[in-house]
Coordinates of C-alpha atoms in Angstrom, one line a residue:
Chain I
X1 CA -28.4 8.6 1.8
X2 CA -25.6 11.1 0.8
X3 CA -23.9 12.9 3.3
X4 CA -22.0 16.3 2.9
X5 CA -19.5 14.6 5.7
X6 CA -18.8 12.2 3.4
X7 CA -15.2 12.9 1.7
X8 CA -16.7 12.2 -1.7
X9 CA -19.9 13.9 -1.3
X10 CA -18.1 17.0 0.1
X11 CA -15.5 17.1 -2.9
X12 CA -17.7 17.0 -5.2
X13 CA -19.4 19.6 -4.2
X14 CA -16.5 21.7 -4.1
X15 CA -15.7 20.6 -7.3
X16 CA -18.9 21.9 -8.8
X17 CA -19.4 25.1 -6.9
X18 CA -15.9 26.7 -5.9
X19 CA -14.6 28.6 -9.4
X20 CA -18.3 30.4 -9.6
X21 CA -18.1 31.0 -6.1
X22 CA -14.4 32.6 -6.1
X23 CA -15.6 34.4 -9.6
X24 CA -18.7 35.5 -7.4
X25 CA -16.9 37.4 -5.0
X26 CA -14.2 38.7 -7.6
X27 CA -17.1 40.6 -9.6
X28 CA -18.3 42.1 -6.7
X29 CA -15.1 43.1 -4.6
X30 CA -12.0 43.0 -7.4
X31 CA -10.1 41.4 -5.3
X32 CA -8.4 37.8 -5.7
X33 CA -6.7 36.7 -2.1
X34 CA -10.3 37.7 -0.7
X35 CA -12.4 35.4 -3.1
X36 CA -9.5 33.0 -3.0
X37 CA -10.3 33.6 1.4
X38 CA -14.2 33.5 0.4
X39 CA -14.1 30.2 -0.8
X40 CA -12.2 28.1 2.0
X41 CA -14.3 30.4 4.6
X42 CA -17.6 29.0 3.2
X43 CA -16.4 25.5 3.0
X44 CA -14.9 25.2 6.4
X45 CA -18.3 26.3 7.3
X46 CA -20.2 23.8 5.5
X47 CA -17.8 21.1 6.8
X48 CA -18.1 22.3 10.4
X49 CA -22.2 22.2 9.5
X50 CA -22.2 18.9 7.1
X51 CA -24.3 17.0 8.8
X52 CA -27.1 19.7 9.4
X53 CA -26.6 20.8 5.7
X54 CA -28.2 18.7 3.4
X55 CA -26.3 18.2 -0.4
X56 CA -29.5 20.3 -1.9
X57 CA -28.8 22.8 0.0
X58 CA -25.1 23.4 0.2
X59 CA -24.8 25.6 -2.9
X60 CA -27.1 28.1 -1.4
X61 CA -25.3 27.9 1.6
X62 CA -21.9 28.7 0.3
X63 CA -23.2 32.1 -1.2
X64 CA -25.0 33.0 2.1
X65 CA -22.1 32.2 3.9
X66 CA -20.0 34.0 1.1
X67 CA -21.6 36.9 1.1
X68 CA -22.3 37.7 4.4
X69 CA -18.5 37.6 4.9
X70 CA -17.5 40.5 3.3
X71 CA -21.2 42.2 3.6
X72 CA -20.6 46.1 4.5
X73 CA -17.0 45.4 5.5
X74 CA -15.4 45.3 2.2
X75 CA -14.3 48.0 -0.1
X76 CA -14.8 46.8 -3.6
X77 CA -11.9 47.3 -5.1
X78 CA -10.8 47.9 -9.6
X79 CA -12.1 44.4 -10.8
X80 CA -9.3 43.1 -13.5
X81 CA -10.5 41.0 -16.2
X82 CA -8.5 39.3 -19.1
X83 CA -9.7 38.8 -22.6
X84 CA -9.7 35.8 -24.2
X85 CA -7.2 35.7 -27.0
X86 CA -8.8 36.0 -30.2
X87 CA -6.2 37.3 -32.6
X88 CA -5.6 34.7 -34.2
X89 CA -8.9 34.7 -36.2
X90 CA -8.0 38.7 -36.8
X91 CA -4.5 38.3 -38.1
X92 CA -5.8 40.2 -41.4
X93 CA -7.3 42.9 -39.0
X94 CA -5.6 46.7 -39.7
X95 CA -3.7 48.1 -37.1
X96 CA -6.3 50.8 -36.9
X97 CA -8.8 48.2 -36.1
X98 CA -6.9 46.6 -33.5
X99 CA -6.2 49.6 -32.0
X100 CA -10.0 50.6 -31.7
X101 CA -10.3 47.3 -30.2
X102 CA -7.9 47.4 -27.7
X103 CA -9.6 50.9 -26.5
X104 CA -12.7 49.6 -26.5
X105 CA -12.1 47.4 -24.2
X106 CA -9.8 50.1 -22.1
X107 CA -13.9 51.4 -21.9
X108 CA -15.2 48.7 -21.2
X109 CA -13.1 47.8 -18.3
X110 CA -13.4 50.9 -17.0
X111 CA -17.5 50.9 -17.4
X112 CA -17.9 47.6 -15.6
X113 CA -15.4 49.3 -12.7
X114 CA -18.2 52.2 -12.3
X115 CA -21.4 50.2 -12.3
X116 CA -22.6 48.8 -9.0
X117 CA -21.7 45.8 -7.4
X118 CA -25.2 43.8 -7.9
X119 CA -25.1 44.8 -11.6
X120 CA -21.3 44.1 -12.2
X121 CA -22.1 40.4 -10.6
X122 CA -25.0 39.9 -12.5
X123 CA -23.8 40.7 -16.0
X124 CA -20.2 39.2 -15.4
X125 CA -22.1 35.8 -14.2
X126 CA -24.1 35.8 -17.0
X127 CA -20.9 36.7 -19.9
X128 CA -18.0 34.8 -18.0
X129 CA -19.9 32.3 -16.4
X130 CA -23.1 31.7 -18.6
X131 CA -24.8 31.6 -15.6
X132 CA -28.9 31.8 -16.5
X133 CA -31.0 34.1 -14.8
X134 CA -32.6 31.8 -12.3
X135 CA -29.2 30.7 -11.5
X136 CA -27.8 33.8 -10.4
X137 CA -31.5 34.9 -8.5
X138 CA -30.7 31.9 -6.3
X139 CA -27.3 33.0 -5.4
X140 CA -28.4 36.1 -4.9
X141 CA -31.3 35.1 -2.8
X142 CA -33.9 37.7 -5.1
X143 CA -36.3 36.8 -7.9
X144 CA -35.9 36.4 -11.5
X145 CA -37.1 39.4 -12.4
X146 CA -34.7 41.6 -10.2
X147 CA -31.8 39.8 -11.6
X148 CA -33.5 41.0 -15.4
X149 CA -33.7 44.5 -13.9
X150 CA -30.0 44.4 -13.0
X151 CA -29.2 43.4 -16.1
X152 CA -31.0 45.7 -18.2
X153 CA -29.6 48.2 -16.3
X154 CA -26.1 46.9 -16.4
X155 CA -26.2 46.8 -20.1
X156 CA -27.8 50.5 -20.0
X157 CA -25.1 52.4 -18.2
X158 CA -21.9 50.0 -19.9
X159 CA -23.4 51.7 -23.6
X160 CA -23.8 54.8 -22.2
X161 CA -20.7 54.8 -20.5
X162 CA -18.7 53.5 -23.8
X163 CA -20.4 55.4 -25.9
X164 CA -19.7 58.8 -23.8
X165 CA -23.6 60.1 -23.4
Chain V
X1 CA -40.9 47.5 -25.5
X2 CA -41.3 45.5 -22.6
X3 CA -39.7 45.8 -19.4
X4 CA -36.3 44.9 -19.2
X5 CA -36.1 43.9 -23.1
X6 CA -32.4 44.8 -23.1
X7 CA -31.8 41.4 -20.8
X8 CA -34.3 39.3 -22.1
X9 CA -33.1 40.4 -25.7
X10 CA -29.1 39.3 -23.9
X11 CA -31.4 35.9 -23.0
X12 CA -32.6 35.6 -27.0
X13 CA -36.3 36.1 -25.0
X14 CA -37.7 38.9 -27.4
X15 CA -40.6 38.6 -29.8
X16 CA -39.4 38.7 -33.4
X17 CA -41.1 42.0 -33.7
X18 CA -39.4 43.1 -30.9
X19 CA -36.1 42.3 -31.8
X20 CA -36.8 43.9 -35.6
X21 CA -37.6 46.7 -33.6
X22 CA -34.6 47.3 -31.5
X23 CA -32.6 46.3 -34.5
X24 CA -33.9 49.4 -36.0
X25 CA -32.6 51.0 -33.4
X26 CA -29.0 52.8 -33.3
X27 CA -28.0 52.1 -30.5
X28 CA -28.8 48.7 -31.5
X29 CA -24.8 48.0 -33.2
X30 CA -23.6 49.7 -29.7
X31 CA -25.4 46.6 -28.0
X32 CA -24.5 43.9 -30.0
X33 CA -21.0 44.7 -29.9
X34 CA -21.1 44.9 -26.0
X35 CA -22.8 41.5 -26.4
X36 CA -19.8 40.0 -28.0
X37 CA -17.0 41.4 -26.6
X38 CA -17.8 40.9 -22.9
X39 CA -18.4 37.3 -24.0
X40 CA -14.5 37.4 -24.6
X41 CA -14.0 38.4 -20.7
X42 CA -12.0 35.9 -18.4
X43 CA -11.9 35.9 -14.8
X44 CA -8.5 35.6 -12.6
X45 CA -7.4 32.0 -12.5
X46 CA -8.8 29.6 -9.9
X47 CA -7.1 26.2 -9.6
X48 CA -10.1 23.8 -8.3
X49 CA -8.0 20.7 -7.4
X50 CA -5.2 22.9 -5.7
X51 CA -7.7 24.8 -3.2
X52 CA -9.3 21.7 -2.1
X53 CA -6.4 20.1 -1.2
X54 CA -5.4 23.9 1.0
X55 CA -8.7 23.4 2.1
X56 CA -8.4 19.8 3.1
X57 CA -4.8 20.1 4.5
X58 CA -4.6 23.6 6.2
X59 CA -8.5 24.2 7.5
X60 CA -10.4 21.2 7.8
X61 CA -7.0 19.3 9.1
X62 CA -7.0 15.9 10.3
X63 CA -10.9 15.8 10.2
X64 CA -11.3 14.0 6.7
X65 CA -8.9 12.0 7.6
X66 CA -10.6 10.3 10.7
X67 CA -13.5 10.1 8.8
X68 CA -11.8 7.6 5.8
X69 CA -10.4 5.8 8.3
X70 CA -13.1 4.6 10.5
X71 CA -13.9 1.3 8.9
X72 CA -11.0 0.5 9.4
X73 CA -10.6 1.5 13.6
X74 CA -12.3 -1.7 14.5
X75 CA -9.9 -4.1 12.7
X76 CA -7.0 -2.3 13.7
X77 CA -8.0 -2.4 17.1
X78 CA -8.1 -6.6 16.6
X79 CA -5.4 -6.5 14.7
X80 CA -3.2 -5.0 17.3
X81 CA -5.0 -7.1 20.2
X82 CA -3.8 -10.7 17.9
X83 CA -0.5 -9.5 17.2
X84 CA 0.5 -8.7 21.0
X85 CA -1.2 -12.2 22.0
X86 CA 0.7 -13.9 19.1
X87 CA 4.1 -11.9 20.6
X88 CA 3.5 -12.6 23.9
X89 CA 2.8 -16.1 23.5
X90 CA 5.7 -16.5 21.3
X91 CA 7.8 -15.4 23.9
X92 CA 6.0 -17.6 27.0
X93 CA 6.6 -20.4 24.9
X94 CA 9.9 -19.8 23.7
X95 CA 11.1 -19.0 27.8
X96 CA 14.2 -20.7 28.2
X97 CA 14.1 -22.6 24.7
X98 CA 17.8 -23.5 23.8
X99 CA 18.8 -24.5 20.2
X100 CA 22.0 -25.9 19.3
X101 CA 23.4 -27.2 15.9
X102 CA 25.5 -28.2 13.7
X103 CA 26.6 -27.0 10.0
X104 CA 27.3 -29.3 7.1
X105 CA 30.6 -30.6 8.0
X106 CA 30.5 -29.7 11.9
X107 CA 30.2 -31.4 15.0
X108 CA 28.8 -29.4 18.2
X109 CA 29.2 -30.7 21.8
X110 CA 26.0 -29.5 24.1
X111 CA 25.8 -30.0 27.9
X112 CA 23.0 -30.2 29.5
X113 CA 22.0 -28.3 32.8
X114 CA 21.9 -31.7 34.5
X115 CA 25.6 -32.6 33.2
X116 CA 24.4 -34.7 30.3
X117 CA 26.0 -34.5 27.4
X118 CA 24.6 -34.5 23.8
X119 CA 27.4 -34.5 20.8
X120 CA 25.6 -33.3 17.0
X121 CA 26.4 -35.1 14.2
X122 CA 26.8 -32.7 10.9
X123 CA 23.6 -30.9 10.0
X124 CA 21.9 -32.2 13.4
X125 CA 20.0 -29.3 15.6
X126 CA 18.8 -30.2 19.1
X127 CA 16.1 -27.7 21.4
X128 CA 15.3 -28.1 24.6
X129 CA 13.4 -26.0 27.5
X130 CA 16.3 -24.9 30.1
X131 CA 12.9 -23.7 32.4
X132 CA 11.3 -26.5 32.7
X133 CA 14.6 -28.4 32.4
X134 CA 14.1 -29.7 36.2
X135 CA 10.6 -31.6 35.7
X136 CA 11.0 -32.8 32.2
X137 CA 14.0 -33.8 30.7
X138 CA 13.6 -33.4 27.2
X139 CA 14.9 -32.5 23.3
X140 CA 13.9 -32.6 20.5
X141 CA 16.1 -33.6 17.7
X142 CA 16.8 -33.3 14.1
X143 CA 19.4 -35.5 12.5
X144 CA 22.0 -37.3 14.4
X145 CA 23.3 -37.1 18.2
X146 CA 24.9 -39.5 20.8
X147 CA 23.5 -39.0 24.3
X148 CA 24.9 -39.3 27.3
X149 CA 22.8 -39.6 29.8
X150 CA 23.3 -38.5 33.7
X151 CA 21.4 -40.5 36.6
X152 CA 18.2 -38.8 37.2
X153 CA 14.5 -38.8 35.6
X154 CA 13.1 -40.0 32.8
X155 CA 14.9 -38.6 29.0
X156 CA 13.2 -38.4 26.3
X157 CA 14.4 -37.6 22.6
X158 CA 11.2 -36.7 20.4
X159 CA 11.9 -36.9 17.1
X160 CA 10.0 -36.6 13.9
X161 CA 9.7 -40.7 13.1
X162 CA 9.8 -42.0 16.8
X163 CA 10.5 -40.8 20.5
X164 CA 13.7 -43.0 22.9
X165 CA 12.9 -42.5 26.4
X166 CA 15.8 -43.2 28.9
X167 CA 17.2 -43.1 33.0
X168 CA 20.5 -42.7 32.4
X169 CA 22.5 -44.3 29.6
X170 CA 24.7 -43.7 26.4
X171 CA 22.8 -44.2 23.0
X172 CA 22.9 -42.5 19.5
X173 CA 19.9 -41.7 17.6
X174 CA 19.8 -40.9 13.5
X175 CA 17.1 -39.0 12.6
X176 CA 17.2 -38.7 8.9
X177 CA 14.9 -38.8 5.6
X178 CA 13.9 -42.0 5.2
X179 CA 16.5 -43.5 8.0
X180 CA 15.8 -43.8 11.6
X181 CA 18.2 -45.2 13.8
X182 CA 19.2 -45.8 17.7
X183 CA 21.8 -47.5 19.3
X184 CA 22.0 -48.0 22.8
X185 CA 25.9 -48.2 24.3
X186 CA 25.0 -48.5 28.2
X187 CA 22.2 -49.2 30.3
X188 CA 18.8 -49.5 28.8
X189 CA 16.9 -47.3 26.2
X190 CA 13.2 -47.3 25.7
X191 CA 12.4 -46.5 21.5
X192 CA 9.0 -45.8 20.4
X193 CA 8.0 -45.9 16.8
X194 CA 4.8 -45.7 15.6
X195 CA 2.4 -47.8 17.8
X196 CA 5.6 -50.3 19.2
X197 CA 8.1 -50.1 21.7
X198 CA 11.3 -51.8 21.6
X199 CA 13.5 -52.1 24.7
X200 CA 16.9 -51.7 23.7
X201 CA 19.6 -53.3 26.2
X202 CA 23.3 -52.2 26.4
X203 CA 25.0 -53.6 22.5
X204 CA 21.9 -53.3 20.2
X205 CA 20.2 -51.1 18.0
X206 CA 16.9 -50.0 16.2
X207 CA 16.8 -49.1 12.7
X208 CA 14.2 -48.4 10.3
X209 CA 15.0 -47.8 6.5
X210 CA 12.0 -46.0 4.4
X211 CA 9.5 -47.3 6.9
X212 CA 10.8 -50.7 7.4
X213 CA 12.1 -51.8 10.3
X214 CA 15.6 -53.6 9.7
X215 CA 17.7 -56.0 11.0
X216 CA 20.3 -54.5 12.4
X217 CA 23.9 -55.6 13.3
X218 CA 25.3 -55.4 16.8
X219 CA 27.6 -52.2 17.4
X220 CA 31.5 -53.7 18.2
X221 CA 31.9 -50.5 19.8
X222 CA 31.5 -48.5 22.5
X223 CA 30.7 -44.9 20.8
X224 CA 29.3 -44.5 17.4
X225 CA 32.1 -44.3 14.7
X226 CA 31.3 -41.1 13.7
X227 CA 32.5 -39.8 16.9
X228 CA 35.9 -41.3 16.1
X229 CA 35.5 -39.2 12.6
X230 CA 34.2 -42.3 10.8
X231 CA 30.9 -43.3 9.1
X232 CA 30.3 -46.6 9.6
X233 CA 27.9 -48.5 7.7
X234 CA 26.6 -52.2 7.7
X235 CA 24.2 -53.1 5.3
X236 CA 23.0 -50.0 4.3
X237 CA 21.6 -48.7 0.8
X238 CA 24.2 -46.3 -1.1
X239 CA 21.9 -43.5 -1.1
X240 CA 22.1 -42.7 2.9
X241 CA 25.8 -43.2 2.6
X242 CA 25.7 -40.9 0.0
X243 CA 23.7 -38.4 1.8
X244 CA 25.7 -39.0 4.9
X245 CA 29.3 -38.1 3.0
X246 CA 27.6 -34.9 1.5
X247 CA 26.7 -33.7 5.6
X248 CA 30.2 -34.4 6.5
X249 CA 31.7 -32.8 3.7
X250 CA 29.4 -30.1 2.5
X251 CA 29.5 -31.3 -0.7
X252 CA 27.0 -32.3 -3.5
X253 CA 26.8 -36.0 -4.4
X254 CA 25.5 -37.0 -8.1
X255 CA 25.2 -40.4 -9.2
X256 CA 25.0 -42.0 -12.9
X257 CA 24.0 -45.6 -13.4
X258 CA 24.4 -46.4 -9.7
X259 CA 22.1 -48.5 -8.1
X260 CA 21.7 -46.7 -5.1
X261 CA 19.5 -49.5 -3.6
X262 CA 22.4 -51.4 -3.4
X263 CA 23.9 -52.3 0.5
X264 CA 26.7 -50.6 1.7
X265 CA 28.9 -52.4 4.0
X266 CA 32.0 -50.4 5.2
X267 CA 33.4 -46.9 6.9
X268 CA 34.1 -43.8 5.6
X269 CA 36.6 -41.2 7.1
X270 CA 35.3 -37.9 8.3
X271 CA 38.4 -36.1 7.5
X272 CA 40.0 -37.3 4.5
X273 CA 37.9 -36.8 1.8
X274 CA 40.2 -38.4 -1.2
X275 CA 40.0 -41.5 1.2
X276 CA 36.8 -41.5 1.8
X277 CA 35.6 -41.4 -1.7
X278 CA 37.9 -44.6 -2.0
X279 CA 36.4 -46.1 0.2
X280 CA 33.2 -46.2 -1.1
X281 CA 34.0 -46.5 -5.1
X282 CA 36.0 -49.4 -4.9
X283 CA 33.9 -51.9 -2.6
X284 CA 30.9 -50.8 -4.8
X285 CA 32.7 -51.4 -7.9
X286 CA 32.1 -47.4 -9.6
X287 CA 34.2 -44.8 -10.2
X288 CA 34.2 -41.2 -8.7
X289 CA 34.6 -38.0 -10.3
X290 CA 35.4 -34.5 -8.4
X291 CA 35.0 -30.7 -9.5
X292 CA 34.9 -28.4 -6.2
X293 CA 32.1 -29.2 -4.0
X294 CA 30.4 -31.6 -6.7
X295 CA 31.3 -35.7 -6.4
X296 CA 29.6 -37.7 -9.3
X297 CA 29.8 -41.4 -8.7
X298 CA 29.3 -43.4 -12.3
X299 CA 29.4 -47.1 -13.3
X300 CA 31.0 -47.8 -17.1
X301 CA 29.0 -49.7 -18.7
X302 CA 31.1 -53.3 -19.0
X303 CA 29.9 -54.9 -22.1

């Protein structure tokens, strides 16, 4: 039987769960040192509880832990996300183009910094962290079908918003 | 359109009619481009291997560590229980041990704490318990050592090949590879050897070459020779006189075409080395060469 107390057990788990859970609490609160703070809070607290947690379980434990740390206390603050570099395959692109590019994503930054924090989570999850639905209803702790709703609305208002209706 | 098409088109989840109908769409370009772009979006850096060892050093502490190390509590815990009972045994044991030698080339005088005297041969070591000094009188010995003996209980030198037990007397025993020796100046000296014992009275000695026990001559004096800075030998194969004139000089002895089974009747000198190789060549009939430290003792082939 596999124990979270057990040094391998535990690491691995950190392994597998710690960059989606800092990335978790970025979308929603913009804010680095706190995710970076998230992420040791909700494994000292799954080490101080290994042996009542059982492996299974310790992803869903880590968000609930994660999220009721900074529930209502929080500010969310400007969430800062890079591009990945792509002009390389655009080298022949005209300066005009790259130029419409670069302010489209000014928009889109600025979009994803006015939609709720649910929606923002949801959609970055799913483009960053190709997190699938299901996935990100469990971290959450809601169905399926509320996650879809969140992101059909995040696309909704980040078109709208970009587009300037 | 169903509900929520916009994330189930994002999920590739539409009906092919449904997707040729948003398609149709124009907002459907603003979409697709949204789709692609975002795909493009990185999130802050987040060093996985770095934060769990923060985690592991700063929060969780000392915690893992006890945890890795619990096989292993009970074996230390033995471990440290045998190694103080091997110390402190070594140390009960070794109370009061003495040890005196003597170097290649050196002779040593030890006195006893009942006033006898032992005198060590080159390359000879003697140990003996000072504590228990009073009920047993006894030394062990390596290599060569004339005793002299006070009044008192039984003596006894233990040695590797065969134990001498004595009252109180003057004798020298030679404890070397192969060569075993004792020779008893005053009173009377008890040897052991293997399952016999040989009483030896004042003016006789024991010897036993490679396992065999030898006829030996009677000593003329009154102390071993080499305590007069001689090696005296009667009868005795080359190759423990050689290895006798390498402890007293500290030299290395090489031979080429000697027999060194051949008996050796004659005395060396302790001191003078030039002599002392003499001394040996000539009644032997070789010839001896010297580089430094190194003697080589040849025969010419006489046709």
């Amino acid at each position: 039987m596999s124990n979270v107390c057990e040094d391998q057990v535990y690491s691995s788990i950190f392994r597998a769960n710690s960059k989606t859970l800092f990335n978790y609490i970025y979308y929603k609160f913009g804010n680095e040192a706190k995710a970076n703070d998230a992420v040791q809070e909700a494994f000292v607290k799954l080490w101080e509880n290994c042996s009542k947690v059982a492996p299974e379980k310790a992803k869903a434990y880590l968000y609930t832990v994660a999220n009721n740390m900074y529930l209502n206390v929080l500010k969310a603050e400007k969430v800062r996300l890079k591009y990945a570099d792509t002009s390389n395959d655009r080298s022949n692109e005209s300066p005009e183009f790259l130029m419409e590019e670069k302010e489209y994503k000014q928009k889109l930054d600025n979009a994803l910094d006015s939609l709720p924090e649910n929606q923002r989570t949801t959609f970055l999850l799913n483009r960053i962290d190709g997190k699938k639905y299901a996935e990100i209803a469990e971290m959450e702790g809601v169905s399926v079908k509320a996650i879809e709703k969140r992101m059909h609305l995040a696309l909704k208002s980040l078109r709208e918003k970009i587009d300037g209706i | 359109m169903q509900e929520n098409y916009l994330a189930k088109w994002l999920n590739g989840d539409l009906s092919e009619d449904e997707l040729k109908e948003f398609m149709k769409s124009e907002e459907y370009a603003s979409y697709q481009r949204l789709k692609e772009v975002s795909s493009t979006l990185r999130a802050p850096e987040f060093e996985v291997e770095t934060a769990l060892q923060q985690l592991k050093q700063e929060r969780i502490g000392e915690a893992p560590k006890v945890i890795a190390l619990q096989p292993y509590k009970k074996f230390l815990r033995v471990a440290a229980a045998v190694a103080v009972l091997m110390v402190g045994s070594y140390f009960y044991l070794n109370l009061g041990k003495e040890t005196f030698s003597a170097e290649l080339a050196q002779q040593t005088e030890v006195t006893l704490p009942d006033n006898s005297e032992i005198l060590l041969n080159a390359d000879s070591k003697v140990t003996f318990n000072e504590r228990t000094w009073d009920k047993t009188r006894k030394v062990s010995l390596k290599g060569e050592a004339f005793f002299k003996v006070a009044k008192g209980k039984t003596f006894t030198v233990s040695t590797s090949q065969g134990s001498v037990t004595v009252l109180g007397t003057q004798f020298n025993v030679e404890n070397r590879k192969g060569f075993f020796e004792v020779t008893c100046y005053e009173g009377l000296v008890s040897v052991s050897y293997k399952d016999t014992e040989r009483k030896l009275h004042a003016g006789t000695s024991f010897m036993v070459v490679d396992g065999r026990v030898v006829d030996a001559s009677q000593p003329t004096t009154s102390t071993p020779s080499w305590m007069n800075n001689e090696s005296s030998f009667e009868r005795i194969p080359l190759k423990f006189v050689f290895e006798e004139l390498e402890r007293q000089y500290d030299i290395t002895v090489k031979t080429e075409n000697v027999d060194q089974s051949l008996l050796f009747t004659g005395t060396f000198s302790n001191t003078d080395m030039k002599m002392a190789l003499k001394s040996i060549s000539a009644p032997s009939r070789i010839k001896f060469k010297q580089e430094g430290d190194n003697v080589l003792f040849y025969a010419e082939n006489t046709p």
